[in-house]
mmCIF file of C-alpha atoms in Angstrom:
data_model
loop_
_atom_site.group_PDB
_atom_site.id
_atom_site.type_symbol
_atom_site.label_atom_id
_atom_site.label_comp_id
_atom_site.label_asym_id
_atom_site.label_seq_id
_atom_site.Cartn_x
_atom_site.Cartn_y
_atom_site.Cartn_z
ATOM 1 C CA MET A 1 27.440 -115.609 114.835
ATOM 2 C CA THR A 2 27.932 -119.393 114.199
ATOM 3 C CA ASP A 3 31.739 -120.024 113.260
ATOM 4 C CA THR A 4 31.220 -123.236 110.264
ATOM 5 C CA ARG A 5 34.272 -122.271 108.662
ATOM 6 C CA ILE A 6 37.039 -124.936 108.119
ATOM 7 C CA GLU A 7 40.421 -124.420 109.048
ATOM 8 C CA PRO A 8 42.832 -124.541 106.284
ATOM 9 C CA PRO A 9 45.576 -127.351 106.500
ATOM 10 C CA VAL A 10 48.849 -127.237 108.447
ATOM 11 C CA ALA A 11 50.511 -128.934 105.931
ATOM 12 C CA ALA A 12 49.057 -129.173 102.087
ATOM 13 C CA ASP A 13 50.649 -128.689 98.375
ATOM 14 C CA GLU A 14 50.452 -125.283 97.568
ATOM 15 C CA ARG A 15 47.391 -125.178 95.289
ATOM 16 C CA ALA A 16 45.436 -126.788 98.273
ATOM 17 C CA MET A 17 46.949 -124.087 100.499
ATOM 18 C CA LEU A 18 45.919 -121.625 98.529
ATOM 19 C CA ARG A 19 42.124 -122.846 98.204
ATOM 20 C CA ALA A 20 41.830 -123.269 101.785
ATOM 21 C CA TRP A 21 42.873 -120.148 102.826
ATOM 22 C CA LEU A 22 40.846 -118.557 99.830
ATOM 23 C CA ASP A 23 37.774 -120.470 101.002
ATOM 24 C CA TRP A 24 38.451 -119.484 104.686
ATOM 25 C CA HIS A 25 38.643 -115.986 103.911
ATOM 26 C CA ARG A 26 35.385 -116.390 101.731
ATOM 27 C CA GLU A 27 33.410 -117.661 104.934
ATOM 28 C CA THR A 28 35.015 -115.420 107.201
ATOM 29 C CA LEU A 29 33.301 -112.659 105.284
ATOM 30 C CA ALA A 30 29.843 -114.490 105.587
ATOM 31 C CA VAL A 31 30.332 -115.236 108.703
ATOM 32 C CA LYS A 32 30.552 -111.525 109.796
ATOM 33 C CA CYS A 33 27.429 -110.563 107.985
ATOM 34 C CA GLN A 34 25.132 -113.631 109.479
ATOM 35 C CA GLY A 35 22.368 -112.881 111.397
ATOM 36 C CA LEU A 36 21.947 -108.824 110.563
ATOM 37 C CA THR A 37 19.119 -107.632 109.157
ATOM 38 C CA GLU A 38 18.928 -105.901 105.635
ATOM 39 C CA GLU A 39 19.385 -102.414 107.014
ATOM 40 C CA GLN A 40 22.380 -103.430 109.589
ATOM 41 C CA LEU A 41 24.036 -104.920 106.833
ATOM 42 C CA ARG A 42 23.659 -101.208 104.964
ATOM 43 C CA LEU A 43 25.295 -99.602 107.916
ATOM 44 C CA ARG A 44 28.197 -97.622 106.627
ATOM 45 C CA SER A 45 31.493 -97.171 108.808
ATOM 46 C CA VAL A 46 31.942 -93.289 109.783
ATOM 47 C CA PRO A 47 31.687 -90.325 107.453
ATOM 48 C CA PRO A 48 33.020 -90.188 104.805
ATOM 49 C CA SER A 49 33.344 -93.629 103.903
ATOM 50 C CA SER A 50 30.734 -95.078 102.462
ATOM 51 C CA MET A 51 31.342 -99.005 103.306
ATOM 52 C CA SER A 52 28.744 -101.180 104.914
ATOM 53 C CA LEU A 53 28.884 -104.839 105.417
ATOM 54 C CA LEU A 54 26.612 -105.366 102.266
ATOM 55 C CA GLY A 55 28.783 -102.944 100.217
ATOM 56 C CA LEU A 56 31.931 -105.748 100.782
ATOM 57 C CA VAL A 57 30.013 -108.304 99.760
ATOM 58 C CA ARG A 58 28.929 -106.685 96.662
ATOM 59 C CA HIS A 59 32.273 -105.214 96.074
ATOM 60 C CA MET A 60 34.042 -109.174 96.525
ATOM 61 C CA ALA A 61 31.168 -110.339 94.219
ATOM 62 C CA ASP A 62 32.880 -107.672 91.345
ATOM 63 C CA VAL A 63 36.292 -108.503 92.584
ATOM 64 C CA GLU A 64 36.149 -112.242 92.465
ATOM 65 C CA ARG A 65 34.775 -111.495 88.944
ATOM 66 C CA ALA A 66 36.685 -109.149 87.454
ATOM 67 C CA TRP A 67 40.295 -111.618 88.364
ATOM 68 C CA PHE A 68 38.637 -114.928 87.645
ATOM 69 C CA ARG A 69 36.317 -114.301 84.981
ATOM 70 C CA ARG A 70 37.330 -111.213 82.993
ATOM 71 C CA ARG A 71 41.176 -111.551 83.553
ATOM 72 C CA LEU A 72 42.123 -115.582 83.933
ATOM 73 C CA ASN A 73 39.076 -116.632 81.561
ATOM 74 C CA GLY A 74 39.170 -113.797 79.036
ATOM 75 C CA GLU A 75 35.158 -113.361 79.716
ATOM 76 C CA ASP A 76 33.848 -110.070 78.255
ATOM 77 C CA LEU A 77 31.590 -109.302 81.087
ATOM 78 C CA GLY A 78 31.225 -105.742 82.515
ATOM 79 C CA SER A 79 30.999 -104.990 86.190
ATOM 80 C CA ILE A 80 27.923 -106.003 88.288
ATOM 81 C CA TYR A 81 27.697 -103.240 90.994
ATOM 82 C CA TYR A 82 29.792 -100.153 89.600
ATOM 83 C CA SER A 83 30.509 -98.307 86.897
ATOM 84 C CA ASP A 84 33.042 -95.820 85.039
ATOM 85 C CA ASP A 85 30.023 -93.267 85.849
ATOM 86 C CA ASP A 86 29.866 -95.006 89.470
ATOM 87 C CA PRO A 87 33.394 -96.094 90.593
ATOM 88 C CA ASP A 88 32.163 -96.796 94.140
ATOM 89 C CA GLY A 89 28.544 -98.095 93.240
ATOM 90 C CA GLU A 90 28.899 -101.563 95.288
ATOM 91 C CA PHE A 91 29.565 -99.404 98.233
ATOM 92 C CA ASP A 92 27.481 -96.240 97.469
ATOM 93 C CA ASN A 93 24.453 -97.572 96.429
ATOM 94 C CA VAL A 94 23.241 -100.272 99.209
ATOM 95 C CA ASP A 95 20.496 -97.971 100.509
ATOM 96 C CA THR A 96 17.984 -99.803 98.878
ATOM 97 C CA ALA A 97 19.596 -103.265 97.416
ATOM 98 C CA SER A 98 18.788 -106.221 98.260
ATOM 99 C CA ALA A 99 20.891 -108.468 100.802
ATOM 100 C CA GLU A 100 19.492 -111.405 99.510
ATOM 101 C CA GLU A 101 20.540 -110.833 95.540
ATOM 102 C CA ALA A 102 23.995 -109.414 96.579
ATOM 103 C CA PHE A 103 24.759 -112.883 98.511
ATOM 104 C CA ALA A 104 23.595 -114.825 95.568
ATOM 105 C CA THR A 105 25.225 -112.967 93.271
ATOM 106 C CA TRP A 106 28.512 -113.418 95.527
ATOM 107 C CA HIS A 107 28.434 -116.739 96.020
ATOM 108 C CA ALA A 108 27.696 -117.279 92.084
ATOM 109 C CA GLU A 109 30.350 -115.055 91.664
ATOM 110 C CA ILE A 110 32.618 -117.455 93.791
ATOM 111 C CA GLU A 111 31.391 -121.141 92.614
ATOM 112 C CA GLN A 112 32.272 -119.284 88.743
ATOM 113 C CA ALA A 113 36.333 -118.139 90.416
ATOM 114 C CA ARG A 114 36.170 -122.213 91.615
ATOM 115 C CA ALA A 115 35.440 -123.454 88.438
ATOM 116 C CA ALA A 116 37.644 -120.823 86.445
ATOM 117 C CA GLU A 117 40.749 -122.034 88.862
ATOM 118 C CA GLU A 118 40.270 -125.664 88.853
ATOM 119 C CA ALA A 119 39.915 -125.418 84.644
ATOM 120 C CA CYS A 120 43.900 -124.161 84.974
ATOM 121 C CA ALA A 121 45.774 -126.670 84.712
ATOM 122 C CA ASP A 122 48.263 -125.286 87.253
ATOM 123 C CA LEU A 123 49.437 -122.115 89.202
ATOM 124 C CA ASP A 124 51.677 -120.823 86.496
ATOM 125 C CA ALA A 125 48.639 -120.323 83.932
ATOM 126 C CA MET A 126 48.878 -116.388 82.829
ATOM 127 C CA THR A 127 45.509 -114.170 82.873
ATOM 128 C CA LYS A 128 44.331 -114.122 79.172
ATOM 129 C CA THR A 129 43.817 -110.215 79.339
ATOM 130 C CA ASP A 130 45.846 -107.800 81.055
ATOM 131 C CA ARG A 131 45.656 -104.868 83.767
ATOM 132 C CA GLN A 132 47.401 -101.796 82.413
ATOM 133 C CA GLY A 133 49.598 -104.444 79.778
ATOM 134 C CA VAL A 134 50.173 -106.435 82.480
ATOM 135 C CA HIS A 135 49.601 -110.662 82.737
ATOM 136 C CA TYR A 136 49.096 -112.440 86.499
ATOM 137 C CA SER A 137 49.648 -115.898 87.061
ATOM 138 C CA LEU A 138 46.826 -118.067 88.728
ATOM 139 C CA ARG A 139 49.335 -118.129 92.181
ATOM 140 C CA TRP A 140 49.582 -114.333 91.769
ATOM 141 C CA ILE A 141 45.513 -113.882 91.724
ATOM 142 C CA MET A 142 45.238 -116.340 94.481
ATOM 143 C CA CYS A 143 47.969 -114.815 96.575
ATOM 144 C CA HIS A 144 46.024 -111.383 95.764
ATOM 145 C CA MET A 145 42.605 -112.672 96.730
ATOM 146 C CA ILE A 146 43.625 -113.734 100.142
ATOM 147 C CA GLU A 147 45.083 -110.710 100.686
ATOM 148 C CA GLU A 148 42.040 -108.766 99.614
ATOM 149 C CA TYR A 149 39.691 -110.616 101.345
ATOM 150 C CA ALA A 150 41.868 -110.516 104.312
ATOM 151 C CA ARG A 151 42.119 -106.657 104.128
ATOM 152 C CA HIS A 152 38.445 -106.331 104.104
ATOM 153 C CA ASN A 153 37.536 -108.714 106.708
ATOM 154 C CA GLY A 154 39.406 -106.699 108.956
ATOM 155 C CA HIS A 155 36.784 -103.585 107.676
ATOM 156 C CA ALA A 156 34.188 -106.119 108.357
ATOM 157 C CA ASP A 157 35.301 -107.158 112.098
ATOM 158 C CA LEU A 158 35.051 -103.465 113.011
ATOM 159 C CA LEU A 159 31.710 -102.826 111.062
ATOM 160 C CA ARG A 160 30.130 -105.950 112.477
ATOM 161 C CA GLU A 161 31.687 -104.731 116.541
ATOM 162 C CA ARG A 162 30.278 -101.109 115.422
ATOM 163 C CA ILE A 163 26.442 -102.863 114.489
ATOM 164 C CA ASP A 164 25.853 -105.041 117.667
ATOM 165 C CA GLY A 165 29.520 -105.771 119.417
ATOM 166 C CA ALA A 166 30.075 -109.059 117.876
ATOM 167 C CA THR A 167 33.814 -109.356 117.870
ATOM 168 C CA GLY A 168 35.573 -112.610 116.639
ATOM 169 C CA GLU A 169 38.727 -113.796 114.377
#
């Protein structure tokens, strides 16, 4: 794995720090997937889990969309890889899924998320739509996204080590 991540600054204003850590974690997932075949990206963890690296990429595309576009911006968009009838579709339906499509979709959602974040005047901006009656600040969303990526990057570490023994931060 070639690590091209940019270390977050040790001192910066709050918004710059949140952006840097979120981007670092986004790139960490990309590094964990680097150099693998579609078949390797589809490999599951351990039963009964359907988690795979490809599933994580698809999941994070939906998470980016949900928090930044659907909730923060109020865009009327559906989910990409899952539905009410298939709530774990992003993980369960990877056997014939295209890695190229999933990565392109994930990167496009990241760019849309960055644009939504940058369009907000400050971190106290609240979501336009709620989640179960609760509105969230942009600050909360960015902290949550860092946590979401950090947790799933731990999963990605284990998946990658299982695939080819590669480990790393």
